[in-house]
PDB file of C-alpha atoms and ligand atoms in Angstrom:
ATOM      1  CA  MET A   1      -2.590  13.287   1.084  1.00  0.00           C
ATOM      2  CA  ARG A   2      -3.378   9.802   0.676  1.00  0.00           C
ATOM      3  CA  LYS A   3      -1.993   7.945  -2.489  1.00  0.00           C
ATOM      4  CA  LYS A   4      -4.249   7.006  -5.551  1.00  0.00           C
ATOM      5  CA  ILE A   5      -3.444   3.357  -6.477  1.00  0.00           C
ATOM      6  CA  VAL A   6      -4.648   0.899  -9.130  1.00  0.00           C
ATOM      7  CA  ALA A   7      -3.555  -2.611  -8.310  1.00  0.00           C
ATOM      8  CA  GLY A   8      -3.957  -5.684 -10.655  1.00  0.00           C
ATOM      9  CA  ASN A   9      -4.656  -8.984  -8.862  1.00  0.00           C
ATOM     10  CA  TRP A  10      -3.708 -11.535 -11.589  1.00  0.00           C
ATOM     11  CA  LYS A  11      -5.149 -14.529  -9.209  1.00  0.00           C
ATOM     12  CA  MET A  12      -4.139 -17.889 -10.656  1.00  0.00           C
ATOM     13  CA  ASN A  13      -3.825 -16.880 -14.116  1.00  0.00           C
ATOM     14  CA  THR A  14      -1.079 -16.660 -16.684  1.00  0.00           C
ATOM     15  CA  THR A  15       2.036 -18.988 -17.198  1.00  0.00           C
ATOM     16  CA  VAL A  16       5.433 -17.317 -16.191  1.00  0.00           C
ATOM     17  CA  ALA A  17       6.171 -16.283 -19.657  1.00  0.00           C
ATOM     18  CA  GLU A  18       2.603 -14.910 -20.341  1.00  0.00           C
ATOM     19  CA  GLY A  19       2.951 -12.843 -16.970  1.00  0.00           C
ATOM     20  CA  VAL A  20       6.307 -11.477 -18.034  1.00  0.00           C
ATOM     21  CA  GLU A  21       4.827 -10.440 -21.214  1.00  0.00           C
ATOM     22  CA  LEU A  22       1.884  -8.735 -19.335  1.00  0.00           C
ATOM     23  CA  ALA A  23       4.232  -6.990 -16.938  1.00  0.00           C
ATOM     24  CA  LYS A  24       6.312  -5.809 -19.878  1.00  0.00           C
ATOM     25  CA  ALA A  25       3.175  -4.285 -21.524  1.00  0.00           C
ATOM     26  CA  VAL A  26       2.112  -2.606 -18.326  1.00  0.00           C
ATOM     27  CA  VAL A  27       5.598  -1.236 -17.700  1.00  0.00           C
ATOM     28  CA  ALA A  28       5.648  -0.077 -21.300  1.00  0.00           C
ATOM     29  CA  LYS A  29       2.149   1.763 -20.847  1.00  0.00           C
ATOM     30  CA  SER A  30       2.906   3.009 -17.654  1.00  0.00           C
ATOM     31  CA  ALA A  31       4.244   6.307 -18.784  1.00  0.00           C
ATOM     32  CA  GLU A  32       0.847   7.361 -19.849  1.00  0.00           C
ATOM     33  CA  VAL A  33      -0.521   7.317 -16.112  1.00  0.00           C
ATOM     34  CA  PRO A  34      -0.313  10.435 -14.310  1.00  0.00           C
ATOM     35  CA  ALA A  35       2.840  10.366 -11.861  1.00  0.00           C
ATOM     36  CA  GLY A  36       0.655  10.657  -8.771  1.00  0.00           C
ATOM     37  CA  VAL A  37      -1.085   7.175  -9.425  1.00  0.00           C
ATOM     38  CA  GLY A  38       0.537   4.227  -7.966  1.00  0.00           C
ATOM     39  CA  LEU A  39       0.661   1.113  -9.977  1.00  0.00           C
ATOM     40  CA  ILE A  40       0.962  -2.524  -8.632  1.00  0.00           C
ATOM     41  CA  VAL A  41       0.838  -5.845 -10.213  1.00  0.00           C
ATOM     42  CA  ALA A  42      -0.012  -8.758  -7.830  1.00  0.00           C
ATOM     43  CA  THR A  43       1.351 -11.944  -9.483  1.00  0.00           C
ATOM     44  CA  PRO A  44       1.367 -15.715  -8.490  1.00  0.00           C
ATOM     45  CA  PHE A  45       4.253 -16.611  -6.321  1.00  0.00           C
ATOM     46  CA  THR A  46       5.998 -18.592  -9.062  1.00  0.00           C
ATOM     47  CA  HIS A  47       6.042 -15.180 -11.201  1.00  0.00           C
ATOM     48  CA  LEU A  48       7.509 -12.812  -8.576  1.00  0.00           C
ATOM     49  CA  VAL A  49      11.223 -13.273  -9.281  1.00  0.00           C
ATOM     50  CA  SER A  50      10.909 -12.816 -13.278  1.00  0.00           C
ATOM     51  CA  VAL A  51       8.381 -10.157 -12.951  1.00  0.00           C
ATOM     52  CA  ALA A  52      10.540  -8.236 -10.521  1.00  0.00           C
ATOM     53  CA  GLU A  53      13.210  -8.216 -13.215  1.00  0.00           C
ATOM     54  CA  VAL A  54      10.747  -6.637 -15.473  1.00  0.00           C
ATOM     55  CA  VAL A  55       9.474  -3.827 -13.087  1.00  0.00           C
ATOM     56  CA  LYS A  56      12.874  -2.982 -11.775  1.00  0.00           C
ATOM     57  CA  GLY A  57      13.536   0.627 -12.206  1.00  0.00           C
ATOM     58  CA  SER A  58       9.949   1.363 -13.468  1.00  0.00           C
ATOM     59  CA  ARG A  59       7.179   2.994 -11.600  1.00  0.00           C
ATOM     60  CA  VAL A  60       5.250  -0.482 -11.374  1.00  0.00           C
ATOM     61  CA  GLU A  61       5.562  -1.944  -7.859  1.00  0.00           C
ATOM     62  CA  LEU A  62       5.262  -5.770  -7.304  1.00  0.00           C
ATOM     63  CA  SER A  63       2.947  -7.793  -4.791  1.00  0.00           C
ATOM     64  CA  ALA A  64       2.207 -11.156  -3.875  1.00  0.00           C
ATOM     65  CA  GLN A  65      -1.300 -12.136  -3.293  1.00  0.00           C
ATOM     66  CA  ASN A  66      -0.820 -14.097   0.014  1.00  0.00           C
ATOM     67  CA  CYS A  67       1.745 -14.956   2.482  1.00  0.00           C
ATOM     68  CA  ALA A  68       2.285 -17.747   5.227  1.00  0.00           C
ATOM     69  CA  ASP A  69       1.033 -17.205   8.724  1.00  0.00           C
ATOM     70  CA  LYS A  70       4.296 -18.665  10.066  1.00  0.00           C
ATOM     71  CA  GLU A  71       7.711 -17.169   9.859  1.00  0.00           C
ATOM     72  CA  LYS A  72       9.678 -20.237   8.516  1.00  0.00           C
ATOM     73  CA  GLY A  73      10.337 -23.851   8.850  1.00  0.00           C
ATOM     74  CA  ALA A  74       8.181 -27.046   8.604  1.00  0.00           C
ATOM     75  CA  TYR A  75       5.184 -25.638   6.674  1.00  0.00           C
ATOM     76  CA  THR A  76       5.248 -27.647   3.355  1.00  0.00           C
ATOM     77  CA  GLY A  77       3.585 -25.551   0.399  1.00  0.00           C
ATOM     78  CA  GLU A  78       3.675 -22.350   2.274  1.00  0.00           C
ATOM     79  CA  VAL A  79       5.585 -19.065   1.263  1.00  0.00           C
ATOM     80  CA  SER A  80       7.007 -16.848   3.945  1.00  0.00           C
ATOM     81  CA  VAL A  81       7.028 -12.809   4.026  1.00  0.00           C
ATOM     82  CA  ASN A  82      10.907 -13.114   3.755  1.00  0.00           C
ATOM     83  CA  MET A  83      10.709 -15.338   0.587  1.00  0.00           C
ATOM     84  CA  ILE A  84       8.505 -12.604  -0.965  1.00  0.00           C
ATOM     85  CA  LYS A  85      10.516  -9.885   0.224  1.00  0.00           C
ATOM     86  CA  SER A  86      13.558 -11.606  -1.292  1.00  0.00           C
ATOM     87  CA  THR A  87      12.053 -11.602  -4.626  1.00  0.00           C
ATOM     88  CA  GLY A  88      11.912  -7.890  -4.863  1.00  0.00           C
ATOM     89  CA  ALA A  89       8.307  -7.653  -4.133  1.00  0.00           C
ATOM     90  CA  THR A  90       7.246  -4.898  -1.787  1.00  0.00           C
ATOM     91  CA  TRP A  91       3.536  -5.664  -1.340  1.00  0.00           C
ATOM     92  CA  THR A  92       1.291  -8.508  -0.357  1.00  0.00           C
ATOM     93  CA  ILE A  93      -2.537  -8.692  -0.893  1.00  0.00           C
ATOM     94  CA  LEU A  94      -4.214 -10.230   2.334  1.00  0.00           C
ATOM     95  CA  GLY A  95      -7.608 -11.457   3.242  1.00  0.00           C
ATOM     96  CA  HIS A  96      -8.941 -11.559  -0.442  1.00  0.00           C
ATOM     97  CA  SER A  97     -12.531 -12.909  -0.348  1.00  0.00           C
ATOM     98  CA  GLU A  98     -11.510 -15.978  -2.436  1.00  0.00           C
ATOM     99  CA  ARG A  99      -8.893 -17.004   0.201  1.00  0.00           C
ATOM    100  CA  ARG A 100     -11.542 -16.307   3.051  1.00  0.00           C
ATOM    101  CA  GLN A 101     -14.047 -18.512   1.261  1.00  0.00           C
ATOM    102  CA  TYR A 102     -11.974 -21.251  -0.123  1.00  0.00           C
ATOM    103  CA  TYR A 103      -9.060 -21.565   2.155  1.00  0.00           C
ATOM    104  CA  GLY A 104     -10.353 -20.712   5.635  1.00  0.00           C
ATOM    105  CA  GLU A 105      -8.421 -17.521   5.971  1.00  0.00           C
ATOM    106  CA  THR A 106      -9.745 -16.179   9.271  1.00  0.00           C
ATOM    107  CA  ASP A 107      -9.551 -12.700  10.681  1.00  0.00           C
ATOM    108  CA  GLU A 108      -7.077 -14.309  13.296  1.00  0.00           C
ATOM    109  CA  LYS A 109      -4.730 -15.575  10.707  1.00  0.00           C
ATOM    110  CA  LEU A 110      -4.938 -12.185   8.838  1.00  0.00           C
ATOM    111  CA  VAL A 111      -3.803 -10.337  11.985  1.00  0.00           C
ATOM    112  CA  GLU A 112      -0.732 -12.643  11.936  1.00  0.00           C
ATOM    113  CA  LYS A 113      -0.101 -12.713   8.305  1.00  0.00           C
ATOM    114  CA  THR A 114      -0.333  -8.761   8.415  1.00  0.00           C
ATOM    115  CA  ARG A 115       2.166  -8.672  11.540  1.00  0.00           C
ATOM    116  CA  LEU A 116       4.727 -10.815   9.871  1.00  0.00           C
ATOM    117  CA  ALA A 117       4.364  -8.973   6.427  1.00  0.00           C
ATOM    118  CA  LEU A 118       4.733  -5.608   7.964  1.00  0.00           C
ATOM    119  CA  ALA A 119       7.762  -6.897  10.117  1.00  0.00           C
ATOM    120  CA  ALA A 120       9.477  -7.944   7.000  1.00  0.00           C
ATOM    121  CA  GLY A 121       8.888  -4.655   5.275  1.00  0.00           C
ATOM    122  CA  LEU A 122       5.942  -5.505   3.165  1.00  0.00           C
ATOM    123  CA  LYS A 123       3.244  -3.165   2.467  1.00  0.00           C
ATOM    124  CA  VAL A 124      -0.237  -4.728   2.843  1.00  0.00           C
ATOM    125  CA  ILE A 125      -3.445  -4.523   0.831  1.00  0.00           C
ATOM    126  CA  LEU A 126      -6.054  -5.715   3.320  1.00  0.00           C
ATOM    127  CA  CYS A 127      -9.350  -6.888   1.503  1.00  0.00           C
ATOM    128  CA  VAL A 128     -12.716  -6.615   3.274  1.00  0.00           C
ATOM    129  CA  GLY A 129     -16.246  -6.921   1.884  1.00  0.00           C
ATOM    130  CA  GLU A 130     -19.728  -8.543   2.298  1.00  0.00           C
ATOM    131  CA  ASN A 131     -21.050 -11.595   0.592  1.00  0.00           C
ATOM    132  CA  LEU A 132     -24.357 -11.382  -1.395  1.00  0.00           C
ATOM    133  CA  GLU A 133     -26.410 -12.771   1.563  1.00  0.00           C
ATOM    134  CA  GLU A 134     -25.220 -10.273   3.836  1.00  0.00           C
ATOM    135  CA  ARG A 135     -25.820  -7.533   1.530  1.00  0.00           C
ATOM    136  CA  GLU A 136     -29.367  -8.739   0.982  1.00  0.00           C
ATOM    137  CA  ALA A 137     -29.753  -8.912   4.811  1.00  0.00           C
ATOM    138  CA  GLY A 138     -28.615  -5.275   4.990  1.00  0.00           C
ATOM    139  CA  LYS A 139     -25.589  -6.405   7.088  1.00  0.00           C
ATOM    140  CA  HIS A 140     -23.076  -5.086   4.704  1.00  0.00           C
ATOM    141  CA  PHE A 141     -21.985  -2.142   7.050  1.00  0.00           C
ATOM    142  CA  GLU A 142     -21.732  -4.295  10.034  1.00  0.00           C
ATOM    143  CA  VAL A 143     -19.776  -7.042   8.141  1.00  0.00           C
ATOM    144  CA  VAL A 144     -17.379  -4.547   6.822  1.00  0.00           C
ATOM    145  CA  LYS A 145     -16.835  -2.654   9.838  1.00  0.00           C
ATOM    146  CA  ASN A 146     -16.386  -6.182  11.805  1.00  0.00           C
ATOM    147  CA  GLN A 147     -13.724  -7.369   9.322  1.00  0.00           C
ATOM    148  CA  THR A 148     -12.043  -3.913   9.282  1.00  0.00           C
ATOM    149  CA  GLU A 149     -11.789  -3.914  13.207  1.00  0.00           C
ATOM    150  CA  ALA A 150     -11.067  -7.420  13.625  1.00  0.00           C
ATOM    151  CA  VAL A 151      -7.703  -7.034  11.794  1.00  0.00           C
ATOM    152  CA  LEU A 152      -6.567  -3.396  11.621  1.00  0.00           C
ATOM    153  CA  PHE A 153      -7.399  -2.567  15.328  1.00  0.00           C
ATOM    154  CA  ASN A 154      -4.429  -4.966  16.271  1.00  0.00           C
ATOM    155  CA  PHE A 155      -2.031  -2.331  14.636  1.00  0.00           C
ATOM    156  CA  THR A 156      -0.873   1.160  15.300  1.00  0.00           C
ATOM    157  CA  ALA A 157      -1.109   4.519  13.407  1.00  0.00           C
ATOM    158  CA  GLU A 158       2.425   3.982  12.312  1.00  0.00           C
ATOM    159  CA  ASP A 159       1.535   0.657  10.801  1.00  0.00           C
ATOM    160  CA  MET A 160      -1.410   2.169   8.960  1.00  0.00           C
ATOM    161  CA  LYS A 161       1.161   4.054   6.778  1.00  0.00           C
ATOM    162  CA  ASN A 162       2.024   0.769   5.302  1.00  0.00           C
ATOM    163  CA  ILE A 163      -1.740  -0.625   4.978  1.00  0.00           C
ATOM    164  CA  VAL A 164      -4.135   0.046   2.310  1.00  0.00           C
ATOM    165  CA  VAL A 165      -7.609  -1.180   2.530  1.00  0.00           C
ATOM    166  CA  ALA A 166      -9.471  -2.726  -0.432  1.00  0.00           C
ATOM    167  CA  TYR A 167     -13.527  -2.864  -0.307  1.00  0.00           C
ATOM    168  CA  GLU A 168     -14.349  -5.699  -2.447  1.00  0.00           C
ATOM    169  CA  PRO A 169     -18.207  -6.715  -2.221  1.00  0.00           C
ATOM    170  CA  VAL A 170     -17.923 -10.454  -2.914  1.00  0.00           C
ATOM    171  CA  TRP A 171     -21.096 -10.378  -5.108  1.00  0.00           C
ATOM    172  CA  ALA A 172     -19.260  -8.129  -7.430  1.00  0.00           C
ATOM    173  CA  ILE A 173     -16.166  -9.923  -7.999  1.00  0.00           C
ATOM    174  CA  GLY A 174     -15.746 -11.590 -11.280  1.00  0.00           C
ATOM    175  CA  THR A 175     -19.431 -11.393 -11.791  1.00  0.00           C
ATOM    176  CA  GLY A 176     -19.522  -8.377 -13.955  1.00  0.00           C
ATOM    177  CA  LYS A 177     -21.841  -6.810 -11.260  1.00  0.00           C
ATOM    178  CA  THR A 178     -20.188  -3.650 -10.235  1.00  0.00           C
ATOM    179  CA  ALA A 179     -21.253  -1.842  -6.878  1.00  0.00           C
ATOM    180  CA  THR A 180     -22.772   1.498  -7.973  1.00  0.00           C
ATOM    181  CA  ALA A 181     -20.585   4.561  -7.111  1.00  0.00           C
ATOM    182  CA  ASP A 182     -23.000   5.412  -4.444  1.00  0.00           C
ATOM    183  CA  GLN A 183     -23.026   1.758  -2.721  1.00  0.00           C
ATOM    184  CA  ALA A 184     -19.194   1.686  -2.873  1.00  0.00           C
ATOM    185  CA  GLU A 185     -18.682   5.242  -1.764  1.00  0.00           C
ATOM    186  CA  GLU A 186     -20.974   4.778   1.566  1.00  0.00           C
ATOM    187  CA  ILE A 187     -18.910   1.780   2.486  1.00  0.00           C
ATOM    188  CA  HIS A 188     -15.630   3.647   2.052  1.00  0.00           C
ATOM    189  CA  ALA A 189     -16.851   6.422   3.973  1.00  0.00           C
ATOM    190  CA  CYS A 190     -17.744   4.013   6.676  1.00  0.00           C
ATOM    191  CA  ILE A 191     -14.380   2.431   6.557  1.00  0.00           C
ATOM    192  CA  ARG A 192     -12.872   5.810   6.995  1.00  0.00           C
ATOM    193  CA  LYS A 193     -14.974   6.523   9.875  1.00  0.00           C
ATOM    194  CA  VAL A 194     -14.082   3.216  11.708  1.00  0.00           C
ATOM    195  CA  LEU A 195     -10.410   4.094  11.171  1.00  0.00           C
ATOM    196  CA  ALA A 196     -10.775   7.606  12.480  1.00  0.00           C
ATOM    197  CA  GLY A 197     -12.369   6.295  15.527  1.00  0.00           C
ATOM    198  CA  LYS A 198      -9.517   4.131  16.252  1.00  0.00           C
ATOM    199  CA  PHE A 199      -6.535   5.985  14.789  1.00  0.00           C
ATOM    200  CA  GLY A 200      -7.572   9.680  14.353  1.00  0.00           C
ATOM    201  CA  GLU A 201      -8.761  11.817  11.678  1.00  0.00           C
ATOM    202  CA  GLN A 202      -5.518  12.255  10.179  1.00  0.00           C
ATOM    203  CA  VAL A 203      -4.535   8.669   9.656  1.00  0.00           C
ATOM    204  CA  ALA A 204      -7.966   7.868   8.374  1.00  0.00           C
ATOM    205  CA  GLU A 205      -7.680  10.904   6.006  1.00  0.00           C
ATOM    206  CA  ASP A 206      -4.191   9.564   4.703  1.00  0.00           C
ATOM    207  CA  THR A 207      -5.345   5.924   4.218  1.00  0.00           C
ATOM    208  CA  THR A 208      -5.763   4.653   0.711  1.00  0.00           C
ATOM    209  CA  ILE A 209      -9.145   2.784   0.111  1.00  0.00           C
ATOM    210  CA  LEU A 210      -9.419   0.916  -3.182  1.00  0.00           C
ATOM    211  CA  TYR A 211     -12.807  -0.290  -4.590  1.00  0.00           C
ATOM    212  CA  GLY A 212     -12.658  -4.069  -6.058  1.00  0.00           C
ATOM    213  CA  GLY A 213     -15.288  -5.897  -7.802  1.00  0.00           C
ATOM    214  CA  SER A 214     -15.911  -5.917 -11.734  1.00  0.00           C
ATOM    215  CA  CYS A 215     -13.949  -2.685 -12.048  1.00  0.00           C
ATOM    216  CA  LYS A 216     -13.204  -1.734 -15.637  1.00  0.00           C
ATOM    217  CA  PRO A 217     -12.295   1.262 -17.977  1.00  0.00           C
ATOM    218  CA  SER A 218     -15.880   1.901 -18.544  1.00  0.00           C
ATOM    219  CA  ASN A 219     -16.939   2.229 -14.865  1.00  0.00           C
ATOM    220  CA  ALA A 220     -13.620   3.520 -13.160  1.00  0.00           C
ATOM    221  CA  LYS A 221     -14.134   7.005 -13.760  1.00  0.00           C
ATOM    222  CA  GLU A 222     -17.331   7.211 -11.844  1.00  0.00           C
ATOM    223  CA  LEU A 223     -16.173   5.158  -9.110  1.00  0.00           C
ATOM    224  CA  PHE A 224     -12.892   7.056  -8.615  1.00  0.00           C
ATOM    225  CA  ALA A 225     -14.822  10.527  -8.771  1.00  0.00           C
ATOM    226  CA  GLN A 226     -16.096   9.450  -5.231  1.00  0.00           C
ATOM    227  CA  PRO A 227     -14.410  11.383  -2.488  1.00  0.00           C
ATOM    228  CA  ASP A 228     -13.618   8.095  -0.568  1.00  0.00           C
ATOM    229  CA  ILE A 229     -12.611   6.009  -3.211  1.00  0.00           C
ATOM    230  CA  ASP A 230      -8.729   6.184  -3.784  1.00  0.00           C
ATOM    231  CA  GLY A 231      -8.409   3.691  -6.745  1.00  0.00           C
ATOM    232  CA  GLY A 232      -9.169   0.089  -7.508  1.00  0.00           C
ATOM    233  CA  LEU A 233      -7.956  -3.512  -7.041  1.00  0.00           C
ATOM    234  CA  ILE A 234      -8.530  -4.877 -10.188  1.00  0.00           C
ATOM    235  CA  GLY A 235      -9.086  -8.700 -11.054  1.00  0.00           C
ATOM    236  CA  GLY A 236     -10.158  -9.597 -14.512  1.00  0.00           C
ATOM    237  CA  ALA A 237      -9.364  -6.431 -16.354  1.00  0.00           C
ATOM    238  CA  ALA A 238      -5.709  -6.524 -15.005  1.00  0.00           C
ATOM    239  CA  LEU A 239      -4.927  -9.399 -17.433  1.00  0.00           C
ATOM    240  CA  LYS A 240      -5.161  -6.938 -20.304  1.00  0.00           C
ATOM    241  CA  ALA A 241      -2.669  -4.153 -20.120  1.00  0.00           C
ATOM    242  CA  ASP A 242      -4.837  -1.962 -22.207  1.00  0.00           C
ATOM    243  CA  ASP A 243      -7.595  -2.326 -19.593  1.00  0.00           C
ATOM    244  CA  PHE A 244      -5.495  -1.976 -16.766  1.00  0.00           C
ATOM    245  CA  ILE A 245      -3.990   1.026 -17.800  1.00  0.00           C
ATOM    246  CA  GLY A 246      -7.309   2.382 -18.992  1.00  0.00           C
ATOM    247  CA  ILE A 247      -8.447   1.964 -15.430  1.00  0.00           C
ATOM    248  CA  ALA A 248      -5.433   3.923 -14.083  1.00  0.00           C
ATOM    249  CA  LEU A 249      -6.125   6.744 -16.538  1.00  0.00           C
ATOM    250  CA  SER A 250      -9.741   7.162 -14.964  1.00  0.00           C
ATOM    251  CA  PHE A 251      -8.850   9.483 -12.111  1.00  0.00           C
TER     252      PHE A 251
HETATM  253  C1  PEP B 301     -10.532  -9.305  -7.395  1.00  0.00           C
HETATM  254  O1  PEP B 301     -10.671 -10.372  -7.247  1.00  0.00           O
HETATM  255  O2  PEP B 301      -9.768  -8.450  -6.487  1.00  0.00           O
HETATM  256  C2  PEP B 301     -11.525  -8.430  -8.352  1.00  0.00           C
HETATM  257  C3  PEP B 301     -11.744  -7.228  -7.955  1.00  0.00           C
HETATM  258  O3  PEP B 301     -11.756  -9.229  -9.470  1.00  0.00           O
HETATM  259  P1  PEP B 301     -12.652  -8.626 -10.648  1.00  0.00           P
HETATM  260  O4  PEP B 301     -12.155  -7.411 -10.964  1.00  0.00           O
HETATM  261  O5  PEP B 301     -12.469  -9.698 -11.664  1.00  0.00           O
HETATM  262  O6  PEP B 301     -14.140  -8.538 -10.262  1.00  0.00           O
END
């Protein structure tokens, strides 16, 4: 049975002190959430060590939001998978649309980053999703299929045990426009079919696929009720512990 997960992507928000307070509030409220639901907070790199202390011994897992596409060495300003692992984090988000859009993240780089992350023992939340132009041109299935294949088809069924996919339509991120439950479900089902074609039905059934894009306590229930939506990757609403936990209570 695949795992239900709610992951908070804090993006470039909060100071370290604010992040520690937010993490403490999430840990404090986490007992309200049914045991089967995984909770992850993805903090800025600068916060990982401090937040790791807060979540230690709790059910809340810690994630980075990116990693370098090189193992180590003369890559000024980059943060390697081993550095992330050494903070206590156990996950990294990869391929978020903001990184694809603003920082030139290509599928090729994502293959390398995913390879390094898995080799270091980090689990990966791989984001895919079409932009508004692609949606309006009716290319959303094709775009998401291509992004999924371009990265994940370089990995094995065994690797897929440590990979979660997040479908995040770019037009719904931070815009207040949520994909309808039907729009999200049809893409999630498509991703699962793509995975089944490559890795077999069982791997596809066991892979957690999250929805992300203006998900909040008021719309999470309808989204999470869909058969192929296994939780959420949450941006804005993850910055308030009550909202984040409220979403996690929506299964
Ligand atoms: C995100 O960026 O991963 C995201 C889903 O953002 P928001 O919830 O703010 O739309």
